[in-house]
mmCIF file of C-alpha atoms in Angstrom:
data_model
loop_
_atom_site.group_PDB
_atom_site.id
_atom_site.type_symbol
_atom_site.label_atom_id
_atom_site.label_comp_id
_atom_site.label_asym_id
_atom_site.label_seq_id
_atom_site.Cartn_x
_atom_site.Cartn_y
_atom_site.Cartn_z
ATOM 1 C CA UNK A 1 116.317 84.430 114.684
ATOM 2 C CA UNK A 2 112.964 85.852 115.848
ATOM 3 C CA UNK A 3 110.481 86.224 113.075
ATOM 4 C CA UNK A 4 107.343 88.269 113.306
ATOM 5 C CA UNK A 5 105.001 89.200 110.398
ATOM 6 C CA UNK A 6 102.278 91.513 109.259
ATOM 7 C CA UNK A 7 100.131 90.999 106.322
ATOM 8 C CA UNK A 8 97.780 92.799 104.038
ATOM 9 C CA UNK A 9 95.196 92.158 101.489
ATOM 10 C CA UNK A 10 94.274 94.631 98.857
ATOM 11 C CA UNK A 11 91.273 94.286 96.270
ATOM 12 C CA UNK A 12 90.442 96.747 93.422
ATOM 13 C CA UNK A 13 92.044 99.836 92.025
ATOM 14 C CA UNK A 14 94.035 102.349 93.959
ATOM 15 C CA UNK A 15 91.518 104.989 94.606
ATOM 16 C CA UNK A 16 88.403 102.695 94.769
ATOM 17 C CA UNK A 17 89.845 99.624 96.199
ATOM 18 C CA UNK A 18 89.884 98.538 99.873
ATOM 19 C CA UNK A 19 92.374 96.560 101.865
ATOM 20 C CA UNK A 20 92.832 95.015 105.387
ATOM 21 C CA UNK A 21 95.959 94.773 107.303
ATOM 22 C CA UNK A 22 96.652 92.094 110.110
ATOM 23 C CA UNK A 23 99.460 91.348 112.466
ATOM 24 C CA UNK A 24 100.723 87.866 113.582
ATOM 25 C CA UNK A 25 99.697 88.546 117.115
ATOM 26 C CA UNK A 26 96.110 89.375 116.220
ATOM 27 C CA UNK A 27 96.512 92.899 117.702
ATOM 28 C CA UNK A 28 95.370 94.024 114.261
ATOM 29 C CA UNK A 29 93.015 91.589 112.657
ATOM 30 C CA UNK A 30 91.770 92.672 109.167
ATOM 31 C CA UNK A 31 92.013 96.453 110.064
ATOM 32 C CA UNK A 32 90.544 98.394 107.058
ATOM 33 C CA UNK A 33 92.791 100.767 104.999
ATOM 34 C CA UNK A 34 92.493 102.471 101.619
ATOM 35 C CA UNK A 35 93.378 105.508 99.603
ATOM 36 C CA UNK A 36 91.099 107.749 101.628
ATOM 37 C CA UNK A 37 92.689 106.642 105.017
ATOM 38 C CA UNK A 38 96.204 107.427 103.472
ATOM 39 C CA UNK A 39 95.663 110.560 101.401
ATOM 40 C CA UNK A 40 92.348 112.057 102.389
ATOM 41 C CA UNK A 41 92.504 111.904 106.397
ATOM 42 C CA UNK A 42 89.554 109.546 106.664
ATOM 43 C CA UNK A 43 89.341 107.233 109.594
ATOM 44 C CA UNK A 44 91.251 104.087 109.523
ATOM 45 C CA UNK A 45 94.902 103.198 109.378
ATOM 46 C CA UNK A 46 97.619 103.566 106.719
ATOM 47 C CA UNK A 47 101.273 102.182 106.229
ATOM 48 C CA UNK A 48 102.935 105.483 107.562
ATOM 49 C CA UNK A 49 101.258 105.478 110.787
ATOM 50 C CA UNK A 50 101.899 101.925 111.315
ATOM 51 C CA UNK A 51 105.697 102.480 110.587
ATOM 52 C CA UNK A 52 105.416 105.415 113.072
ATOM 53 C CA UNK A 53 103.898 103.277 115.765
ATOM 54 C CA UNK A 54 106.524 100.499 115.142
ATOM 55 C CA UNK A 55 109.396 102.991 115.398
ATOM 56 C CA UNK A 56 108.139 104.888 118.529
ATOM 57 C CA UNK A 57 107.491 101.634 120.304
ATOM 58 C CA UNK A 58 110.870 100.098 119.212
ATOM 59 C CA UNK A 59 112.693 103.299 120.149
ATOM 60 C CA UNK A 60 110.931 103.355 123.589
ATOM 61 C CA UNK A 61 112.034 99.891 124.465
ATOM 62 C CA UNK A 62 115.574 100.542 123.314
ATOM 63 C CA UNK A 63 115.661 103.771 125.368
ATOM 64 C CA UNK A 64 114.454 102.014 128.368
ATOM 65 C CA UNK A 65 117.218 99.314 127.996
ATOM 66 C CA UNK A 66 119.897 101.765 127.604
ATOM 67 C CA UNK A 67 118.811 103.871 130.574
ATOM 68 C CA UNK A 68 118.569 100.613 132.702
ATOM 69 C CA UNK A 69 122.118 99.632 131.661
ATOM 70 C CA UNK A 70 123.267 103.104 133.143
ATOM 71 C CA UNK A 71 121.508 102.434 136.248
ATOM 72 C CA UNK A 72 118.233 104.485 135.638
ATOM 73 C CA UNK A 73 114.657 103.216 135.690
ATOM 74 C CA UNK A 74 112.305 105.314 133.513
ATOM 75 C CA UNK A 75 108.963 106.010 135.175
ATOM 76 C CA UNK A 76 107.393 106.908 131.664
ATOM 77 C CA UNK A 77 108.607 107.316 128.151
ATOM 78 C CA UNK A 78 106.354 108.978 125.675
ATOM 79 C CA UNK A 79 107.679 108.693 122.054
ATOM 80 C CA UNK A 80 106.184 109.699 118.782
ATOM 81 C CA UNK A 81 107.675 109.123 115.409
ATOM 82 C CA UNK A 82 106.498 111.246 112.628
ATOM 83 C CA UNK A 83 106.712 109.712 109.219
ATOM 84 C CA UNK A 84 107.206 112.215 106.303
ATOM 85 C CA UNK A 85 105.603 110.994 103.128
ATOM 86 C CA UNK A 86 106.225 113.235 100.145
ATOM 87 C CA UNK A 87 105.537 113.239 96.397
ATOM 88 C CA UNK A 88 108.588 112.856 94.260
ATOM 89 C CA UNK A 89 109.349 112.048 90.770
ATOM 90 C CA UNK A 90 107.956 108.694 90.011
ATOM 91 C CA UNK A 91 105.548 108.669 92.988
ATOM 92 C CA UNK A 92 105.620 109.048 96.756
ATOM 93 C CA UNK A 93 108.569 108.307 99.146
ATOM 94 C CA UNK A 94 109.162 108.412 102.913
ATOM 95 C CA UNK A 95 111.509 111.196 103.078
ATOM 96 C CA UNK A 96 112.298 111.161 106.754
ATOM 97 C CA UNK A 97 111.175 110.020 110.335
ATOM 98 C CA UNK A 98 111.354 112.393 113.208
ATOM 99 C CA UNK A 99 111.218 111.181 116.916
ATOM 100 C CA UNK A 100 109.919 113.140 119.646
ATOM 101 C CA UNK A 101 110.403 111.928 123.180
ATOM 102 C CA UNK A 102 109.379 112.988 126.601
ATOM 103 C CA UNK A 103 110.563 110.995 129.566
ATOM 104 C CA UNK A 104 110.604 110.992 133.421
ATOM 105 C CA UNK A 105 113.711 109.367 134.562
ATOM 106 C CA UNK A 106 114.486 109.913 138.291
ATOM 107 C CA UNK A 107 118.166 110.573 138.943
ATOM 108 C CA UNK A 108 119.158 111.025 135.247
ATOM 109 C CA UNK A 109 121.008 114.170 134.139
ATOM 110 C CA UNK A 110 119.688 115.909 130.950
ATOM 111 C CA UNK A 111 123.297 115.003 129.383
ATOM 112 C CA UNK A 112 122.876 111.217 130.267
ATOM 113 C CA UNK A 113 119.258 111.143 129.089
ATOM 114 C CA UNK A 114 120.113 112.830 125.812
ATOM 115 C CA UNK A 115 123.028 110.442 125.097
ATOM 116 C CA UNK A 116 120.773 107.468 125.767
ATOM 117 C CA UNK A 117 118.125 108.855 123.469
ATOM 118 C CA UNK A 118 120.655 109.370 120.767
ATOM 119 C CA UNK A 119 121.948 105.975 121.203
ATOM 120 C CA UNK A 120 118.394 104.492 121.098
ATOM 121 C CA UNK A 121 117.643 106.444 117.829
ATOM 122 C CA UNK A 122 120.744 105.011 116.074
ATOM 123 C CA UNK A 123 120.420 101.506 117.425
ATOM 124 C CA UNK A 124 116.763 100.491 117.827
ATOM 125 C CA UNK A 125 116.001 97.768 115.315
ATOM 126 C CA UNK A 126 113.348 99.676 113.320
ATOM 127 C CA UNK A 127 115.789 102.763 113.044
ATOM 128 C CA UNK A 128 118.194 100.352 111.314
ATOM 129 C CA UNK A 129 115.455 99.007 109.257
ATOM 130 C CA UNK A 130 115.308 102.303 107.412
ATOM 131 C CA UNK A 131 118.443 101.347 105.645
ATOM 132 C CA UNK A 132 117.915 97.661 105.488
ATOM 133 C CA UNK A 133 118.099 95.377 102.474
ATOM 134 C CA UNK A 134 114.640 94.377 101.228
ATOM 135 C CA UNK A 135 114.329 90.845 99.534
ATOM 136 C CA UNK A 136 111.136 89.478 97.933
ATOM 137 C CA UNK A 137 109.494 86.356 96.797
ATOM 138 C CA UNK A 138 106.738 87.031 94.285
ATOM 139 C CA UNK A 139 104.268 84.626 92.448
ATOM 140 C CA UNK A 140 101.330 85.409 90.120
ATOM 141 C CA UNK A 141 98.307 83.354 90.884
ATOM 142 C CA UNK A 142 95.489 82.732 88.320
ATOM 143 C CA UNK A 143 92.012 83.468 89.086
ATOM 144 C CA UNK A 144 89.423 80.764 88.991
ATOM 145 C CA UNK A 145 87.119 82.822 86.586
#
């Protein structure tokens, strides 16, 4: 089983606190995020755009594989996954994700492309993640104050 991880550190209260997010590969290393980058459109990252980037990149790779299996090589696949975060009773929730894709695939008919895109949407691992079981280990550490 392949295992990859991302990590986050948060310090302080929700609106005044600050956090950093990092990835195992180091592509993100202590990238700042906070309330203002998530809810006030300030510069920086946030969980929803990271999920969108993960979904778009996973979908693009899955689509490339499916097209290849059908005998087509994509010159370019441009994908965007828009993550819809909305307020609901008890807080906020991701209500849906919407994929937008434009691709240049020599020799592929529109029907073959659309079928490959539907298959990729349903089967890329990040699409499947949206219905995955979530497990957790938690431990309370005492401060050295």
